[in-house]
Each structure stands twice: as structure tokens, then as C-alpha cells.
Short mmCIF file of C-alpha atoms in Angstrom, two decimals:
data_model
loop_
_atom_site.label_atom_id
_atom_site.label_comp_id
_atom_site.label_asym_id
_atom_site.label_seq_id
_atom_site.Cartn_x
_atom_site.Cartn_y
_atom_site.Cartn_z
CA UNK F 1 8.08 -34.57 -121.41
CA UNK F 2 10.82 -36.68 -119.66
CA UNK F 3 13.73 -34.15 -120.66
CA UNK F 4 11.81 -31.40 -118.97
CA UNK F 5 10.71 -33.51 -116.23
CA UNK F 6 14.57 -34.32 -115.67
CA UNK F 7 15.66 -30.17 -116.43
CA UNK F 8 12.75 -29.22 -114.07
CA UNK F 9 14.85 -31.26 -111.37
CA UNK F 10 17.41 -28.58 -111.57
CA UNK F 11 15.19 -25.93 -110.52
CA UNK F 12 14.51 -27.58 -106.73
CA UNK F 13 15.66 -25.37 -104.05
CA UNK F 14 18.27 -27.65 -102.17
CA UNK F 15 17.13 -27.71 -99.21
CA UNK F 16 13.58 -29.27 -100.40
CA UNK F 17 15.58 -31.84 -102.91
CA UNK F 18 14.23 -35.33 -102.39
CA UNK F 19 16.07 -37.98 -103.87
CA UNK F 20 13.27 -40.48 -103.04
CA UNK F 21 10.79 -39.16 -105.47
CA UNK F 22 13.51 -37.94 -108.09
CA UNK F 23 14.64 -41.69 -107.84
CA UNK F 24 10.87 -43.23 -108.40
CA UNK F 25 10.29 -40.87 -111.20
CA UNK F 26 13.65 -41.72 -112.95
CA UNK F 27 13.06 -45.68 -113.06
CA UNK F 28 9.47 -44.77 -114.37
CA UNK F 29 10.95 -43.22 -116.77
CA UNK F 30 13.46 -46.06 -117.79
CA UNK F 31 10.54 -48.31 -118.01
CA UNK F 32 9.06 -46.02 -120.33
CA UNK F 33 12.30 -45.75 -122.69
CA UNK F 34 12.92 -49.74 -122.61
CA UNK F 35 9.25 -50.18 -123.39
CA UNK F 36 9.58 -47.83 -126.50
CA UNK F 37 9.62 -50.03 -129.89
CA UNK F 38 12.96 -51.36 -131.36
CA UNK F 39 12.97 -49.60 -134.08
CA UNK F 40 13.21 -45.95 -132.08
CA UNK F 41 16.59 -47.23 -130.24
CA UNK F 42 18.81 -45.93 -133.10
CA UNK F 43 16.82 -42.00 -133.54
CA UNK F 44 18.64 -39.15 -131.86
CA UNK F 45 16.22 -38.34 -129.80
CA UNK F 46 15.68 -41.67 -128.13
CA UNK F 47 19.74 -41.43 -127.35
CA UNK F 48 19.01 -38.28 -126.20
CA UNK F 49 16.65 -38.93 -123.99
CA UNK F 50 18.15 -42.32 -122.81
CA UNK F 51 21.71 -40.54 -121.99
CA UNK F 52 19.84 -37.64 -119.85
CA UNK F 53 17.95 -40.05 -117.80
CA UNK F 54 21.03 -41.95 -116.78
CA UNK F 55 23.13 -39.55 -116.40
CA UNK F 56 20.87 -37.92 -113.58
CA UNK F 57 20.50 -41.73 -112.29
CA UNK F 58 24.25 -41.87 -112.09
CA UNK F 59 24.51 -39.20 -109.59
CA UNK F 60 21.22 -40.05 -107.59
CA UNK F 61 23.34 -41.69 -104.83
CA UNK F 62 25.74 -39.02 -104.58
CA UNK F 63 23.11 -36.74 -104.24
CA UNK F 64 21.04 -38.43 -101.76
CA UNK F 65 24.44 -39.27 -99.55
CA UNK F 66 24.95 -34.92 -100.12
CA UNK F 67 21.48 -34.52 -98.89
CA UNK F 68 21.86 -36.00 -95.65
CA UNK F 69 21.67 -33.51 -92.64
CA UNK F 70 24.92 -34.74 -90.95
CA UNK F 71 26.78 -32.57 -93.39
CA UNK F 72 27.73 -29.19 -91.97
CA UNK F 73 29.82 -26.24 -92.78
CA UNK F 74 32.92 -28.29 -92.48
CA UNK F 75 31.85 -30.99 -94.55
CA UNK F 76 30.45 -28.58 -97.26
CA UNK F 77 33.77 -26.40 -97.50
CA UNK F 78 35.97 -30.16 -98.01
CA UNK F 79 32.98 -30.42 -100.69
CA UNK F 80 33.82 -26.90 -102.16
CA UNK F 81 37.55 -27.63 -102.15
CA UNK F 82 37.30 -31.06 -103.56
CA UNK F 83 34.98 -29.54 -106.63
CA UNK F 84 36.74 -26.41 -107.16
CA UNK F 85 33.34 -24.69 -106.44
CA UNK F 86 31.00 -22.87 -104.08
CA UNK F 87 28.14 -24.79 -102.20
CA UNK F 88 26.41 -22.25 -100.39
CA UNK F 89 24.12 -24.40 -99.16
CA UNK F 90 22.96 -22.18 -96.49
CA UNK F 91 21.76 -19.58 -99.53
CA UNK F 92 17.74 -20.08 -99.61
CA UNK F 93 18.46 -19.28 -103.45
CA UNK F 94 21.04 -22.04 -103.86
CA UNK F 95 19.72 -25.00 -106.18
CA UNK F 96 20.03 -28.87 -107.22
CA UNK F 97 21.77 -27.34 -110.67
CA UNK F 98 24.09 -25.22 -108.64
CA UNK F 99 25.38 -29.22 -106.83
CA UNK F 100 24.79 -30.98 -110.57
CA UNK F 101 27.09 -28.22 -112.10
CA UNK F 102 30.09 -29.11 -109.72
CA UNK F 103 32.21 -32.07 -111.67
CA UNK F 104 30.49 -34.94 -109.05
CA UNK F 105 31.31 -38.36 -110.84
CA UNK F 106 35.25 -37.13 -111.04
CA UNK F 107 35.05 -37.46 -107.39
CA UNK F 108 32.65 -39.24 -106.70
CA UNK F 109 34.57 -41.57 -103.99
CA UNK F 110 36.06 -38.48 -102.29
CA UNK F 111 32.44 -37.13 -101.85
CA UNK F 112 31.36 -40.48 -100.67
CA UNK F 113 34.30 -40.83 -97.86
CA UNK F 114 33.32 -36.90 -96.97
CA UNK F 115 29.21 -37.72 -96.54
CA UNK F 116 30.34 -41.16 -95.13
CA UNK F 117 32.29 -39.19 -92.38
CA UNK F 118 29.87 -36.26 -92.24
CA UNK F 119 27.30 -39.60 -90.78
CA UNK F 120 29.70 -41.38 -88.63
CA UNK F 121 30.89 -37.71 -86.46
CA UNK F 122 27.28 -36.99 -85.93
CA UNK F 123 27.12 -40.66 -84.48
CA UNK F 124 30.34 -39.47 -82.74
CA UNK F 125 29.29 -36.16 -81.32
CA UNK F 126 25.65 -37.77 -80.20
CA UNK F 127 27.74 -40.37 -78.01
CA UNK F 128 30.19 -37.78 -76.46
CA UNK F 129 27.05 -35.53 -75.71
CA UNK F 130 25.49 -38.19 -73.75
CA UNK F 131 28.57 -38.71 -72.09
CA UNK F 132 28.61 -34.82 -71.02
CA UNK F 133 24.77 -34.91 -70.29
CA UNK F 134 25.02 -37.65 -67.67
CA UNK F 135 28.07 -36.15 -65.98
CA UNK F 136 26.35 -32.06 -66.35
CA UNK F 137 23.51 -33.40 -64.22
CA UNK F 138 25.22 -35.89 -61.57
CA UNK F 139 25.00 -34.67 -58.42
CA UNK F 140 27.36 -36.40 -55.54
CA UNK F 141 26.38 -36.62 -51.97
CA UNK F 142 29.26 -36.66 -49.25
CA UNK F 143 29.32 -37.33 -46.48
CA UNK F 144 31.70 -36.64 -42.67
CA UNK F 145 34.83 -37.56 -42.21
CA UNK F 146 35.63 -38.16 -38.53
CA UNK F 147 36.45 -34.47 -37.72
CA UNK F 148 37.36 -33.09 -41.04
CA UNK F 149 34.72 -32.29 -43.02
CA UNK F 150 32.60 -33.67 -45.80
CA UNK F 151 35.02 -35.63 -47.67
CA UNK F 152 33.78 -38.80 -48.53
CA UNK F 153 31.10 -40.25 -50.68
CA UNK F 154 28.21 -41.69 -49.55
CA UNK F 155 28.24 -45.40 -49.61
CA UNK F 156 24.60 -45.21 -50.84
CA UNK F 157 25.58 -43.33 -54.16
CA UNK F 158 29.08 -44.46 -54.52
CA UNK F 159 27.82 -48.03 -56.42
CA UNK F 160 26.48 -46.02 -58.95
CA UNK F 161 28.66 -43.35 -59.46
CA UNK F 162 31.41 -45.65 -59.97
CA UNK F 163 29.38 -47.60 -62.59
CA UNK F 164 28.51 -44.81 -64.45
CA UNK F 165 32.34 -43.55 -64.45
CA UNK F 166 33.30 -47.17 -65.71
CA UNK F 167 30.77 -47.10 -68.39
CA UNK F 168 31.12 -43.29 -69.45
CA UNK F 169 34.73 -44.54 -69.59
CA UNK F 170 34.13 -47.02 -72.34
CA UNK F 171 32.09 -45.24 -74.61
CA UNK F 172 35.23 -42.19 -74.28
CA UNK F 173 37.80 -45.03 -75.22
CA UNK F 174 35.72 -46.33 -77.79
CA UNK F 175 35.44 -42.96 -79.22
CA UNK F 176 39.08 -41.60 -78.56
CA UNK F 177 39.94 -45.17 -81.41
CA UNK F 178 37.13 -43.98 -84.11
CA UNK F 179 38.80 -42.44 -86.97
CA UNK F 180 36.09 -39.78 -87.78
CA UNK F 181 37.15 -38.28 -84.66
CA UNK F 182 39.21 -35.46 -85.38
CA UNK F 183 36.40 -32.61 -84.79
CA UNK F 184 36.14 -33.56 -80.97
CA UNK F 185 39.29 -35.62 -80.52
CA UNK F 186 39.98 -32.47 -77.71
CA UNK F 187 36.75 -32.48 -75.98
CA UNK F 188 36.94 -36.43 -75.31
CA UNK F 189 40.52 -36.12 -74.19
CA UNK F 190 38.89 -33.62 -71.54
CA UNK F 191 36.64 -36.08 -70.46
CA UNK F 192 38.58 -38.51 -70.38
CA UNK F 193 40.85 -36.92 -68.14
CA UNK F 194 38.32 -35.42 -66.10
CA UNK F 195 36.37 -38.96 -65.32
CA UNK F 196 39.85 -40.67 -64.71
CA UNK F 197 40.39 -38.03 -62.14
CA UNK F 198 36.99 -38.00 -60.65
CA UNK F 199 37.63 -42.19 -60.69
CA UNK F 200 41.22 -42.36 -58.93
#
């Protein structure tokens, strides 16, 4: 029952894998096996059974850190070149045996740093999209210069404009330091550049 419980988990459409209920069933089923008489801890079977439930348990966290929807293309093709294998994880065919079959525990802190990274760009590109969100949408209001036109900005908007450069400004500088961020190290140089114009 528990071996086909734990070879049924290999049949789950990625996509739909969740690591939460896999988990709860798996420590269920280590209660079970440590409640099992003595006397069974020596028969084949009992080995059997004890050595498939942890070796699914010993993946769990790699799986659930896989599962997480910050990893994209990019981060799946570092996955595919780490493993020597193919997750086509955008295939509505590919399944949790198709990630189990790739040699996970050999790397498993390579596929940790890659999810780990997958998270922290997301946090990364979420920040820098803010940054291009307030500035897409600020409108500036000039007004005359003596004789020459509208060249100036009004002294009403100018208080916050200025604040908004300073702080925009900080959360580009804080982002141009982050390691993870190679992906859009261009796009923040641009707006960096392009606030520190705006600003002088």
C-alpha cells in the first residue's frame, strides 16, 4: 500500500505536484513503519519499504524548492545542464518521475543555489518594475521661463519629484550591489542613468 502510494507519486503531472501533501503523507507513513513490531525490522520487505519512503523524503525539499514559480526557462535550462537531462517543464505531459529520474541528491546544493536565485531575481525584477512603474506614469508640470519658454518645473511638483528620484535612486543602487542580478544588471544601469540625468 505505501510502495504504491510512494510509485503513484511519480505519476503527478508537474505542474499539479504538491509537496505539502506528498510531505504529510510521507511522515504518516514513517509513523506507520516505526510503529511496526521489532521483530519485522530485519524482513526484506520492511527494508524495502523503509528505504523507498526515505529516499522520496530525501528529495522532498529539493522538490518543493524546484516547484516554486520563480523558476523560469533560464533557471530550468541551468537545471537541464547541471543534470545532464531534459526538464520540459512547459510539456503538459511532463511528470514528477521525469524530475525524480534526473540524478538530484548528486547536486543537490547546485539545485539549491539555482532555486535560491530563481527566488531572489523575482524579488529583483518586482523591485526594478516598481521602479519603472512609478517613473512610466509621472507626469511633470513646467512652467515659464521669463521669455523662453516652459523650462522649469513647477515649484508645486518639484518637492516630490525630487523625492521620488532620491528614493527610486536607492532601491536602483541597492539592486545594481545584489548578486542575483545578472538578468537585469542592463535595464537598472538604464535607469540609473536615466534618473541621474533627469536629477542633475
Amino acid at each position: 500500500d505505501v510502495i504504491n502510494s510512494v510509485q503513484g507519486y511519480y505519476d503527478i503531472v508537474w505542474s499539479e505536484v504538491d509537496i505539502d501533501v506528498i510531505n504529510a503523507q510521507l511522515l504518516e507513513f514513517q509513523s506507520r513503519c516505526r510503529k511496526l513490531p521489532k521483530a519485522m525490522r530485519d524482513w526484506p520487505a520492511f527494508l524495502e519499504l523503509k528505504k523507498t519512503i526515505d529516499d522520496f523524503n530525501e528529495c522532498c525539499p529539493l522538490l518543493e524548492s524546484m516547484a516554486n514559480k520563480a523558476l523560469i526557462d533560464r533557471h530550468w535550462e541551468q537545471l537541464s545542464v547541471l543534470c545532464g537531462c531534459t526538464f520540459d517543464v512547459s510539456n503538459e505531459a511532463f511528470l514528477l518521475r521525469n524530475v525524480m529520474e534526473a540524478p538530484l541528491l548528486q547536486h543537490k546544493e547546485d539545485i539549491e543555489d539555482i532555486c535560491i536565485a530563481a527566488i531572489k531575481e523575482k524579488d529583483i525584477e518586482a523591485k526594478l518594475n516598481n521602479v519603472m512603474n512609478d517613473w512610466n506614469f509621472q507626469e511633470l508640470s513646467f512652467s515659464s521661463f521669463k521669455n523662453r519658454g516652459e523650462l522649469l518645473l513647477k515649484g508645486s511638483d518639484i518637492q516630490e519629484t525630487v523625492s521620488l528620484m532620491e528614493d527610486s535612486l536607492m532601491v536602483l543602487s541597492s539592486l545594481m550591489s545584489n548578486r542575483y542580478n545578472v538578468p537585469f544588471k542592463k535595464k537598472i544601469q538604464q535607469w540609473v542613468q536615466n534618473i541621474s540625468t533627469a536629477a542633475e
